[in-house]
mmCIF file of C-alpha atoms in Angstrom:
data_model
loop_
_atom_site.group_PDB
_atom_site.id
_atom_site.type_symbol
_atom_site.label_atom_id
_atom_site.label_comp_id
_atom_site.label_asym_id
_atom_site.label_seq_id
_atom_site.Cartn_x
_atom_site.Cartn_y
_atom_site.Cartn_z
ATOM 1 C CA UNK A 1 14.578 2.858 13.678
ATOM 2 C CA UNK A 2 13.825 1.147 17.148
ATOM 3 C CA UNK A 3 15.905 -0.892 19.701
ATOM 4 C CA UNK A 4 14.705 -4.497 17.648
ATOM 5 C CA UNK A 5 17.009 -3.024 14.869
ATOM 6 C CA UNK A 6 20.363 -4.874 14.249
ATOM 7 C CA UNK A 7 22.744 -4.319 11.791
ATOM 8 C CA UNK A 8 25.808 -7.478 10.689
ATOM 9 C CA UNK A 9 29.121 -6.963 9.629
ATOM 10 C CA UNK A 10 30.736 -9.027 8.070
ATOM 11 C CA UNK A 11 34.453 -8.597 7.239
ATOM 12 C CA UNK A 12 36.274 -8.983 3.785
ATOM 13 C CA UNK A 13 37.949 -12.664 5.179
ATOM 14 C CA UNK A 14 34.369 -13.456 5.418
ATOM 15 C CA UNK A 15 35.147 -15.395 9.013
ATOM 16 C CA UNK A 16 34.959 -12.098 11.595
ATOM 17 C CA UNK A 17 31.120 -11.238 11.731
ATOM 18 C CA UNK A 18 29.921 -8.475 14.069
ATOM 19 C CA UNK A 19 26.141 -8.074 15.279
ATOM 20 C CA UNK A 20 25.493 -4.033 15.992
ATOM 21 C CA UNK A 21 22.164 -3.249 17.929
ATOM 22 C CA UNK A 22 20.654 0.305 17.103
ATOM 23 C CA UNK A 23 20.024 1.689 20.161
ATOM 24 C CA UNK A 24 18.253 5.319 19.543
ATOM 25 C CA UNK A 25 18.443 8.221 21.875
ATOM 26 C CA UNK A 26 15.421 9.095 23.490
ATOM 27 C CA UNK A 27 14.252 10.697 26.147
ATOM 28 C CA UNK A 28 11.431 10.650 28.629
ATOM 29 C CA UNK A 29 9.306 13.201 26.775
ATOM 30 C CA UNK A 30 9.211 11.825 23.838
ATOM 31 C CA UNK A 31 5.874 10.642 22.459
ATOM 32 C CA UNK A 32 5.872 8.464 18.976
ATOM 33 C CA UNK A 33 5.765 5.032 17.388
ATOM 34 C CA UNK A 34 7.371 3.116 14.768
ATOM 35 C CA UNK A 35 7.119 -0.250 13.464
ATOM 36 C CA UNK A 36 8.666 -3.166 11.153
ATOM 37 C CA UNK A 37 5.473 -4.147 9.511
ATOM 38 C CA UNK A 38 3.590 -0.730 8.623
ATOM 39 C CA UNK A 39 4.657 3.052 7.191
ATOM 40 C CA UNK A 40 4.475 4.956 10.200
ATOM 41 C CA UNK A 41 4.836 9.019 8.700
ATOM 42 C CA UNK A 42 6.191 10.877 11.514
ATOM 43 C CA UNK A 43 4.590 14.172 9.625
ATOM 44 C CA UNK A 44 1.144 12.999 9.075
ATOM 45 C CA UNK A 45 0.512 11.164 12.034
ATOM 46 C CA UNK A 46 -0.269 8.289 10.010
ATOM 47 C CA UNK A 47 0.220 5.104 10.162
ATOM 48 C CA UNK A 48 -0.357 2.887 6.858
ATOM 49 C CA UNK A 49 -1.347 -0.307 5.432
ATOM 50 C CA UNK A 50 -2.981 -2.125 8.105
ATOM 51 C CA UNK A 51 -4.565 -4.784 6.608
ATOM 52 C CA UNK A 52 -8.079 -5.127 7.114
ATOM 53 C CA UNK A 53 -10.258 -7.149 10.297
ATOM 54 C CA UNK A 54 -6.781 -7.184 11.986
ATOM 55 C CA UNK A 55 -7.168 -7.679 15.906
ATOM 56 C CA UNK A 56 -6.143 -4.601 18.422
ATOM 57 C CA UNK A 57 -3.635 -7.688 20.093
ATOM 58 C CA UNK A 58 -2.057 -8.380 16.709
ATOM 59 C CA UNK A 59 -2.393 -4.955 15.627
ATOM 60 C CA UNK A 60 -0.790 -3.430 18.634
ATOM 61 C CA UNK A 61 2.141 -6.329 18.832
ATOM 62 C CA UNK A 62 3.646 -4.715 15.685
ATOM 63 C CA UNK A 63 4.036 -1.426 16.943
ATOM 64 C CA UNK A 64 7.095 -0.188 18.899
ATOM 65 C CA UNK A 65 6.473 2.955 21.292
ATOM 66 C CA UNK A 66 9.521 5.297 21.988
ATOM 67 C CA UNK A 67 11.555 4.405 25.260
ATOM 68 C CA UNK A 68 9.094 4.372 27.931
ATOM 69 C CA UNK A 69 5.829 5.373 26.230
ATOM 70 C CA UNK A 70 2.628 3.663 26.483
ATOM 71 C CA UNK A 71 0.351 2.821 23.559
ATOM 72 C CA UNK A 72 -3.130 2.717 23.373
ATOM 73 C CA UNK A 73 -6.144 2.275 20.392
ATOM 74 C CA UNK A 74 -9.287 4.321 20.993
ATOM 75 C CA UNK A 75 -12.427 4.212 19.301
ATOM 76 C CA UNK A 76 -14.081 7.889 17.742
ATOM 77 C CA UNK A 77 -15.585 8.380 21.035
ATOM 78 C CA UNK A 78 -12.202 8.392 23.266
ATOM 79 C CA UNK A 79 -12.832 4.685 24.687
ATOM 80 C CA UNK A 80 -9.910 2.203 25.039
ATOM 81 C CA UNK A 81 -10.790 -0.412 22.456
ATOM 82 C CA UNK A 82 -8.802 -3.678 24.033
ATOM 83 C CA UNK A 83 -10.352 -6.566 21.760
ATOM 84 C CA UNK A 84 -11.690 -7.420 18.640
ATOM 85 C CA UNK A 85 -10.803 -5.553 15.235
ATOM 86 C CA UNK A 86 -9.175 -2.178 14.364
ATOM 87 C CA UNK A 87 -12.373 0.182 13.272
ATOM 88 C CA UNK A 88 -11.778 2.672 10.341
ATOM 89 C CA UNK A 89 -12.114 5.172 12.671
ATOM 90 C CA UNK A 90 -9.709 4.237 15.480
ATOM 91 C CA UNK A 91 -6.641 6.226 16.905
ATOM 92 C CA UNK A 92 -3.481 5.094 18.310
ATOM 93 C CA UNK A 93 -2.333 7.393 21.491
ATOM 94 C CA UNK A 94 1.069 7.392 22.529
ATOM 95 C CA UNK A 95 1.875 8.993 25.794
ATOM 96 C CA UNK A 96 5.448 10.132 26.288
ATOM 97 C CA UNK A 97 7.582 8.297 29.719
ATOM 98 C CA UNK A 98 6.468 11.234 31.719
ATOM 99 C CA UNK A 99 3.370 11.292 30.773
ATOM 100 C CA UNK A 100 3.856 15.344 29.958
ATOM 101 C CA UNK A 101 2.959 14.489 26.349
ATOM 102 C CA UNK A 102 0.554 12.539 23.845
ATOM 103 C CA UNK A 103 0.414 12.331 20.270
ATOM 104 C CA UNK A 104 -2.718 10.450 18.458
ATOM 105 C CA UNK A 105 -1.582 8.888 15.135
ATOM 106 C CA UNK A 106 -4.557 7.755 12.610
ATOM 107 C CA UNK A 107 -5.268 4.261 10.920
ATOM 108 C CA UNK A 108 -5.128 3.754 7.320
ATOM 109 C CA UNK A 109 -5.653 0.296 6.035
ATOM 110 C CA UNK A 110 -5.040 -1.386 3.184
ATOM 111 C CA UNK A 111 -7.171 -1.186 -0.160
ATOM 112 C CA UNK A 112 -9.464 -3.762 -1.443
ATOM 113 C CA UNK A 113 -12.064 -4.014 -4.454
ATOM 114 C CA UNK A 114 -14.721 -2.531 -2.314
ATOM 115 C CA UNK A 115 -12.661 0.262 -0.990
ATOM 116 C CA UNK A 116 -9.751 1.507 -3.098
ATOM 117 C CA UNK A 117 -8.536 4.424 -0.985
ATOM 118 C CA UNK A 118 -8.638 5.597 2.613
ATOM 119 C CA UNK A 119 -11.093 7.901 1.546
ATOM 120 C CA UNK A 120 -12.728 7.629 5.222
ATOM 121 C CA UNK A 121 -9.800 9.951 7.105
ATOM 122 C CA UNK A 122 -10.389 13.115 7.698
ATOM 123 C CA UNK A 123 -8.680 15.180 10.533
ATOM 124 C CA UNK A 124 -6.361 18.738 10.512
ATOM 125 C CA UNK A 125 -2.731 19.013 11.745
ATOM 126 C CA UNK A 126 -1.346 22.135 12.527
ATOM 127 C CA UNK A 127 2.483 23.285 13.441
ATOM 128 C CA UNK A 128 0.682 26.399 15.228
ATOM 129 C CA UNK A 129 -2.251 25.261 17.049
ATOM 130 C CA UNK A 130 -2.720 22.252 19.565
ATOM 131 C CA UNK A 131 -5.141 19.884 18.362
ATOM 132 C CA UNK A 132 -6.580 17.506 20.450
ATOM 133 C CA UNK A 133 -7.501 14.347 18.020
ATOM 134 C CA UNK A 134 -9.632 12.425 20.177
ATOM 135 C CA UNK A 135 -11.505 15.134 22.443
ATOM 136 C CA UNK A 136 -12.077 17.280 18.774
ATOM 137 C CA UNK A 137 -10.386 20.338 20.295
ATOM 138 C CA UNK A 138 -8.330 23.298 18.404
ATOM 139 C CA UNK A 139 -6.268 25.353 21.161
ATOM 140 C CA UNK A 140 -4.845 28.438 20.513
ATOM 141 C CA UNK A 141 -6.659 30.334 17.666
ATOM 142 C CA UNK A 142 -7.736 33.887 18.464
ATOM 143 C CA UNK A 143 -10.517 35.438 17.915
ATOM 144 C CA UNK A 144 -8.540 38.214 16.555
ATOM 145 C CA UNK A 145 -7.470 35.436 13.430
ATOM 146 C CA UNK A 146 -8.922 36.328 10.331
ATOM 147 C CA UNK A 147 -10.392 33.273 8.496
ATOM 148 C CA UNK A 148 -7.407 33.460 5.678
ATOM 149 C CA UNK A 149 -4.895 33.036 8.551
ATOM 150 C CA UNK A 150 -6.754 30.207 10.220
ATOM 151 C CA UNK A 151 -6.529 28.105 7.089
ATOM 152 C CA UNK A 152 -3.570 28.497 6.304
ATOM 153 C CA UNK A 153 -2.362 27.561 9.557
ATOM 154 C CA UNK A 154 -3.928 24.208 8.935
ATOM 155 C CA UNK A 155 -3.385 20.793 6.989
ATOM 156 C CA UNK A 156 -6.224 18.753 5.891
ATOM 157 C CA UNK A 157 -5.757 15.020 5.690
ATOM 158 C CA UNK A 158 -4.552 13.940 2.068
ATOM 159 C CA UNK A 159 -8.225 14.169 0.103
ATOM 160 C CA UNK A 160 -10.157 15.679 3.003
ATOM 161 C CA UNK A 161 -11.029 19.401 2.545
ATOM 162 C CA UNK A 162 -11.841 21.624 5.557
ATOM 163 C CA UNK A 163 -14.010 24.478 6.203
ATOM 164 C CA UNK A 164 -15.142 26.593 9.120
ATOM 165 C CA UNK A 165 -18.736 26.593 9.883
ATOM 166 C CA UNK A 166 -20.166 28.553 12.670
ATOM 167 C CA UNK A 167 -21.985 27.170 15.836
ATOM 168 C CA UNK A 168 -25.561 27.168 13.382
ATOM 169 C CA UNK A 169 -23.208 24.528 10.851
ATOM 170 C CA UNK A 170 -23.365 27.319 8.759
ATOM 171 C CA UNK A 171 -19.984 27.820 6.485
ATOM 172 C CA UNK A 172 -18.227 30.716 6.867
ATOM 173 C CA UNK A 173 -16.633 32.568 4.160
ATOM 174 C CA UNK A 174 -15.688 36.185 5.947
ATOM 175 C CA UNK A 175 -14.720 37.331 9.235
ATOM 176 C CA UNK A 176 -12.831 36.399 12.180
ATOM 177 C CA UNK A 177 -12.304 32.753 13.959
ATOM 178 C CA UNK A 178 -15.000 32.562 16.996
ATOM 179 C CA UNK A 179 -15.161 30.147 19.958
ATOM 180 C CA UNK A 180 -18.226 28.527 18.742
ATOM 181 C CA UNK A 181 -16.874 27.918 15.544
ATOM 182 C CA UNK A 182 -16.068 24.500 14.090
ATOM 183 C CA UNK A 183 -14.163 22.854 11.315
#
């Protein structure tokens, strides 16, 4: 829910009507987005059914940041994308009141005969490491970590698959986690 959300009551003499307005509690770290018009999953950062050659102003106008927090689109490459259309491979980056946090939600659109499923996503989420989603960054695995522990610390995107390769792009199927590794 969002602050645009009203509930009416109407009473059982059908004359007294009373207009609610949701008003959520939220505070100045918080860092997400929801909207009228698209799924937003709060788990997945995902947000779904975005229809195809939409533009970043129409785009972003259906979107509704938590109290305070700013919203921006950036392309694969980090850069604020301000105009034109929503790429596959754009981000949306919501950064809290404070500015203490950010969270980076991905773009799904919507199916057509040429492309049935958003086959083109593929990113991790983790409750245990910090993941940066637009720099590419993991934070917080140890070289210590064993491979099995490193994957199962992590959540591919629904029909991705990930694997650790090592700085050569070389899989790795033994061993410990290494700073020059990459998934």
């Amino acid at each position: 829910v969002n602050s645009d959300t009203y509930l009416e009551v109407t009473a059982e003499n059908g004359s007294t009507r009373i207009i609610y307005q949701l008003l959520p509690q939220s505070v100045e770290s918080d860092a997400f987005v929801t909207s009228d018009i698209y799924s937003v999953s709060q788990k997945e950062f995902l947000i779904s059914f975005v229809p195809r050659g939409i533009n970043v102003q129409s785009f972003m106008s259906n979107l509704v940041p938590s109290l305070g927090a700013t919203l921006k689109i950036v392309d694969k490459k980090g850069f604020e994308r301000t105009d034109r259309t929503v790429a596959d491979d754009d981000k949306v980056v919501v950064t809290s009141a404070n500015e203490m946090y950010t969270v980076v939600y991905h773009i799904a659109k919507l199916s057509t005969q040429y492309l049935k499923e958003t086959t083109y996503l593929a990113y991790i989420l983790s409750n245990t490491y910090m993941i940066d989603q637009v720099d590419y960054v993991i934070d917080g695995a140890s070289s210590e970590g064993t491979l099995a522990d490193f994957y199962s610390k992590i959540t591919a995107s629904r029909g991705a698959t990930a694997m650790v390769v090592d700085k050569d792009g070389v899989e790795k199927t033994t061993g410990n986690i290494t700073g020059s590794d990459m998934v």
